[in-house]
Coordinates of C-alpha atoms in Angstrom, one line a residue:
M7 CA 6.7 2.2 12.7
G8 CA 4.4 5.0 11.6
G9 CA 1.8 5.7 9.1
V10 CA 0.6 9.4 9.0
G11 CA 1.9 11.9 6.5
G12 CA 0.3 14.8 4.5
N13 CA -1.9 17.6 5.4
G14 CA -5.3 18.5 6.3
G15 CA -6.7 19.1 3.2
S16 CA -8.4 17.2 0.5
E17 CA -6.0 14.6 -1.0
D18 CA -8.3 14.5 -4.3
A19 CA -8.3 18.2 -5.1
G20 CA -7.3 19.4 -8.4
Q21 CA -6.9 16.1 -10.2
S22 CA -9.7 14.6 -12.5
G23 CA -8.8 11.0 -12.9
P24 CA -6.4 8.1 -12.7
G25 CA -3.1 8.9 -14.5
G26 CA -2.8 8.2 -18.3
P27 CA 0.5 7.7 -20.2
G28 CA 2.6 10.9 -20.1
G29 CA 0.0 12.7 -17.8
P30 CA -0.6 12.7 -13.9
G31 CA 0.4 9.4 -12.7
G32 CA 3.0 8.8 -14.7
G33 CA 1.3 5.8 -16.7
I34 CA 0.3 4.2 -13.7
R35 CA -3.4 3.5 -14.3
W36 CA -4.5 1.6 -11.3
T37 CA -2.5 0.9 -7.8
Y38 CA -2.9 -2.1 -5.8
A39 CA -1.8 -2.9 -2.2
F40 CA -0.6 -6.4 -1.6
V41 CA -0.8 -8.3 1.7
D42 CA 2.2 -10.7 2.0
R43 CA 1.8 -13.3 4.7
P44 CA 3.6 -16.6 5.7
L45 CA 1.8 -19.4 3.9
A46 CA 1.4 -21.3 7.3
G47 CA -1.1 -18.4 8.3
F48 CA -2.4 -17.3 5.0
E49 CA -5.8 -18.4 5.4
R50 CA -6.0 -16.7 8.7
A51 CA -4.6 -13.8 7.2
G52 CA -7.4 -14.2 4.5
A53 CA -10.0 -14.1 6.8
F54 CA -9.1 -10.9 8.5
W55 CA -8.4 -8.8 5.6
T56 CA -11.4 -9.7 3.9
A57 CA -13.6 -9.0 7.0
V58 CA -11.9 -5.7 7.3
T59 CA -12.4 -4.7 3.8
A60 CA -15.7 -6.1 2.9
T61 CA -14.6 -8.4 0.3
K62 CA -14.4 -11.9 -0.5
L63 CA -11.4 -14.1 -1.9
S64 CA -11.0 -14.9 -5.2
E65 CA -10.1 -18.3 -6.5
P66 CA -6.5 -18.9 -5.8
R67 CA -3.9 -18.4 -8.4
G68 CA -0.4 -19.8 -8.7
D69 CA 1.6 -22.9 -8.6
R70 CA 1.0 -23.1 -4.7
A71 CA -2.3 -21.5 -4.7
E72 CA -0.5 -18.5 -3.2
F73 CA -2.1 -15.5 -4.8
V74 CA -5.7 -14.1 -4.3
T75 CA -7.6 -10.9 -5.0
L76 CA -10.1 -9.4 -2.4
L77 CA -13.0 -8.7 -4.5
P78 CA -15.1 -5.8 -3.0
E79 CA -19.1 -5.9 -3.5
T80 CA -18.7 -2.5 -5.4
G81 CA -16.1 -0.9 -7.4
D82 CA -13.0 -2.4 -8.6
A83 CA -10.5 -4.7 -6.5
C84 CA -7.5 -2.8 -5.4
V85 CA -5.9 -5.3 -2.6
K86 CA -4.7 -8.8 -3.1
A87 CA -2.7 -11.2 -1.1
Q88 CA 0.2 -13.7 -1.6
G89 CA 1.6 -16.6 0.6
V90 CA 5.2 -16.4 1.0
E91 CA 7.2 -19.2 1.8
A92 CA 10.1 -17.5 3.5
G93 CA 10.2 -14.7 6.0
A94 CA 7.7 -13.0 7.7
G95 CA 5.9 -11.3 5.0
G96 CA 4.9 -7.5 4.9
A97 CA 3.5 -5.6 2.0
H98 CA 4.2 -4.4 -1.3
P99 CA 2.4 -2.2 -4.2
D100 CA 1.7 -3.3 -7.7
L101 CA 1.4 -0.7 -10.4
A102 CA -0.7 -1.3 -13.1
A103 CA 0.0 0.2 -16.6
E104 CA -1.4 0.3 -20.3
D105 CA 2.5 -0.2 -21.1
V106 CA 4.0 -2.6 -18.7
P107 CA 7.5 -2.6 -20.5
A108 CA 7.7 0.9 -20.8
L109 CA 7.1 1.4 -17.0
V110 CA 9.6 -1.3 -16.2
D111 CA 12.3 0.4 -18.7
R112 CA 11.6 3.7 -16.8
A113 CA 12.3 2.0 -13.4
V114 CA 15.4 0.6 -14.4
R115 CA 16.7 3.9 -15.9
L116 CA 15.8 5.2 -12.3
G117 CA 17.9 2.7 -10.5
A118 CA 15.6 -0.3 -10.0
E119 CA 16.4 -3.9 -10.9
V120 CA 14.4 -6.6 -12.7
V121 CA 14.3 -9.5 -10.3
A122 CA 11.8 -11.8 -12.3
P123 CA 10.6 -11.0 -15.5
D124 CA 7.6 -12.8 -16.6
D125 CA 4.8 -12.7 -19.6
G126 CA 3.3 -9.6 -19.5
W127 CA 4.6 -8.4 -16.0
A128 CA 7.5 -8.1 -13.9
V129 CA 9.1 -8.3 -10.1
L130 CA 11.5 -5.1 -9.5
R131 CA 13.5 -4.0 -6.9
S132 CA 13.7 -0.5 -6.0
P133 CA 17.3 1.3 -5.1
A134 CA 16.9 0.6 -1.3
G135 CA 15.5 -2.9 -1.8
Q136 CA 11.9 -2.7 -1.7
L137 CA 10.3 -5.3 -4.2
F138 CA 7.1 -4.3 -6.3
C139 CA 5.6 -5.3 -9.2
V140 CA 4.5 -3.7 -12.9
V141 CA 1.5 -5.5 -13.7
P142 CA -1.4 -5.0 -17.1
W143 CA -4.1 -2.5 -16.4
H144 CA -7.1 -3.9 -17.0
G145 CA -9.5 -1.2 -17.2
E146 CA -10.0 -0.7 -13.2
S147 CA -11.4 2.4 -12.5
V148 CA -13.8 2.5 -9.8
R149 CA -12.4 2.7 -6.4
P150 CA -14.3 0.7 -3.9
P151 CA -16.2 2.6 -1.1
V152 CA -15.3 3.2 2.6
V153 CA -16.1 0.4 5.0
D154 CA -17.2 1.1 8.5
G155 CA -15.2 4.5 8.7
S156 CA -12.1 2.9 7.4
R157 CA -10.2 2.5 3.9
L158 CA -7.3 0.4 3.1
D159 CA -5.6 3.1 1.0
Q160 CA -1.6 3.2 1.8
V161 CA 1.5 1.5 1.5
C162 CA 4.3 2.6 3.8
L163 CA 7.8 2.3 2.6
D164 CA 9.7 1.7 5.6
V165 CA 13.5 2.9 4.5
A166 CA 17.0 3.2 6.3
P167 CA 18.1 6.7 6.8
A168 CA 20.8 6.4 4.3
D169 CA 18.7 5.2 1.7
F170 CA 15.8 7.8 2.2
E171 CA 16.6 10.6 0.2
G172 CA 17.4 8.3 -2.7
E173 CA 14.2 6.0 -2.5
V174 CA 11.8 9.3 -2.2
A175 CA 13.7 10.4 -5.4
F176 CA 13.0 7.2 -7.3
W177 CA 9.3 6.8 -6.3
A178 CA 8.7 10.4 -7.1
A179 CA 10.2 10.1 -10.7
L180 CA 8.6 6.7 -11.2
S181 CA 5.1 7.4 -10.2
G182 CA 5.0 11.4 -11.5
W183 CA 2.5 11.8 -8.4
D184 CA 2.6 14.8 -6.3
S185 CA 5.2 14.6 -3.9
Y186 CA 5.4 16.7 -0.6
P187 CA 6.9 16.5 3.0
G188 CA 4.7 14.8 5.4
S189 CA 3.3 16.1 8.8
R190 CA 6.6 14.7 10.6
P191 CA 10.3 15.1 9.2
E192 CA 10.4 11.1 8.9
F193 CA 7.8 11.0 6.4
H194 CA 7.2 11.8 2.8
V195 CA 4.0 11.4 0.9
L196 CA 3.4 10.5 -2.7
R197 CA -0.5 11.3 -3.5
P198 CA -1.8 9.9 -6.8
P199 CA -4.3 11.2 -9.0
A200 CA -7.9 11.1 -7.7
G201 CA -9.5 7.8 -8.8
L202 CA -6.2 5.5 -7.7
P203 CA -6.9 3.8 -4.5
V204 CA -3.7 3.4 -3.1
R205 CA -0.7 5.8 -2.3
I206 CA 2.8 5.7 -1.0
L207 CA 4.3 6.8 2.1
L208 CA 7.6 6.8 2.8
Q209 CA 8.9 6.5 6.2
R210 CA 12.4 7.2 7.1
L211 CA 13.7 4.8 10.1
D212 CA 15.7 5.4 13.1
A213 CA 18.3 3.1 12.2
P214 CA 19.5 0.8 9.3
R215 CA 17.9 -2.2 8.3
P216 CA 16.6 -3.8 5.4
A217 CA 13.7 -2.1 3.3
S218 CA 10.4 -3.4 4.1
A219 CA 6.9 -2.1 3.9
H220 CA 3.4 -2.2 5.7
L221 CA -0.2 -1.3 5.0
D222 CA -2.0 1.9 6.4
L223 CA -5.7 2.1 6.8
A224 CA -7.6 5.6 6.9
C225 CA -9.5 5.8 10.0
A226 CA -12.4 8.4 10.5
D227 CA -12.0 7.0 14.4
I228 CA -8.9 4.9 15.3
D229 CA -10.6 3.7 18.3
T230 CA -13.6 2.5 16.7
T231 CA -11.9 0.7 14.0
R232 CA -9.3 -0.8 16.7
V233 CA -12.0 -2.4 18.6
H234 CA -13.4 -3.8 15.4
H235 CA -10.0 -5.2 14.4
E236 CA -9.4 -6.7 17.9
S237 CA -12.8 -8.5 17.7
L238 CA -11.5 -10.2 14.6
G239 CA -8.2 -11.4 16.3
A240 CA -5.8 -8.3 16.0
T241 CA -3.6 -7.0 18.5
V242 CA -2.4 -3.8 19.6
L243 CA 1.5 -3.4 19.5
A244 CA 1.7 0.7 20.0
R245 CA -0.3 3.6 20.4
H246 CA 0.8 7.0 19.1
P247 CA -1.0 10.4 18.7
Y248 CA -2.2 10.0 15.1
W249 CA -1.6 6.4 14.4
T250 CA -2.0 2.8 16.1
V251 CA 0.3 0.1 15.3
M252 CA -1.6 -3.3 14.9
R253 CA -0.7 -7.2 14.4
D254 CA -3.0 -9.1 12.3
P255 CA -4.0 -12.8 13.0
A256 CA -1.4 -13.9 10.7
G257 CA 1.4 -12.0 12.7
G258 CA 1.7 -9.0 10.0
T259 CA 2.1 -5.4 11.3
Y260 CA 0.0 -2.6 10.2
C261 CA -1.2 0.8 11.0
L262 CA -4.4 2.4 11.5
T263 CA -4.3 6.2 11.0
A264 CA -6.0 9.5 11.9
R265 CA -6.7 10.2 8.2
S266 CA -9.9 10.9 6.4
P267 CA -11.0 7.7 4.6
E268 CA -12.5 9.8 1.9
T269 CA -9.4 11.8 1.1
G270 CA -6.5 10.4 2.6
G271 CA -5.7 13.8 4.3
L272 CA -4.9 14.6 8.1
P273 CA -7.4 16.2 10.2
P274 CA -6.6 20.0 10.4
T275 CA -5.6 19.9 13.9
A276 CA -3.2 17.1 13.1
G277 CA 0.5 17.8 12.3

């Protein structure tokens, strides 16, 4: 399970703002990272993720109070959480658009499947099987600040080898974002226009397995962030040269990555 992609340059260079219809961003006006955790551990997940992102929980929503938004002190929210009844959970991206039906139609034309249409939004499945949502844009435009040297800024899609190239093509075409190989051959980066808070990294797995996703934090210093997360109940699963795999108190895995929290780029010596 990885979590590093991109280059050492500024991830925001050459972009002027969130993508508008027909322009950079493919009509995606805002992005959310969704923390999916089992309902049994949902309270623990909420306490942990609000602590590491310096946010507070919104009032719960949904029939089982299974949805919450993580509200920052400044800026617009870009992280939400969902309690799931079955499975270990994981993560998924939400794409906010001014024209939800148009983005849904585009996704379907590119090979996605609508799993659950709703009034004004939809749950879809990518060609490789990754769930994601298309939701209305409500004017979000201000990215929350870096918190204690780290920022939750990336959803990493973990893709089986046979599905990887097709999944890269799907997400690149759907988003319209800058698309380029990562620092290692198993990574591919989709960099959104400046101002959008969450980007997408695709990781080619070593062996076949169902599509899944995890969250990545960009860290100015991985060890400093790791110690802070451990003090909040997280544990280390594996260490690599430029990322550390962690497990949160609710059992979900995520990565701390050696990327700039400001730009999302790798340090110049990484590669």
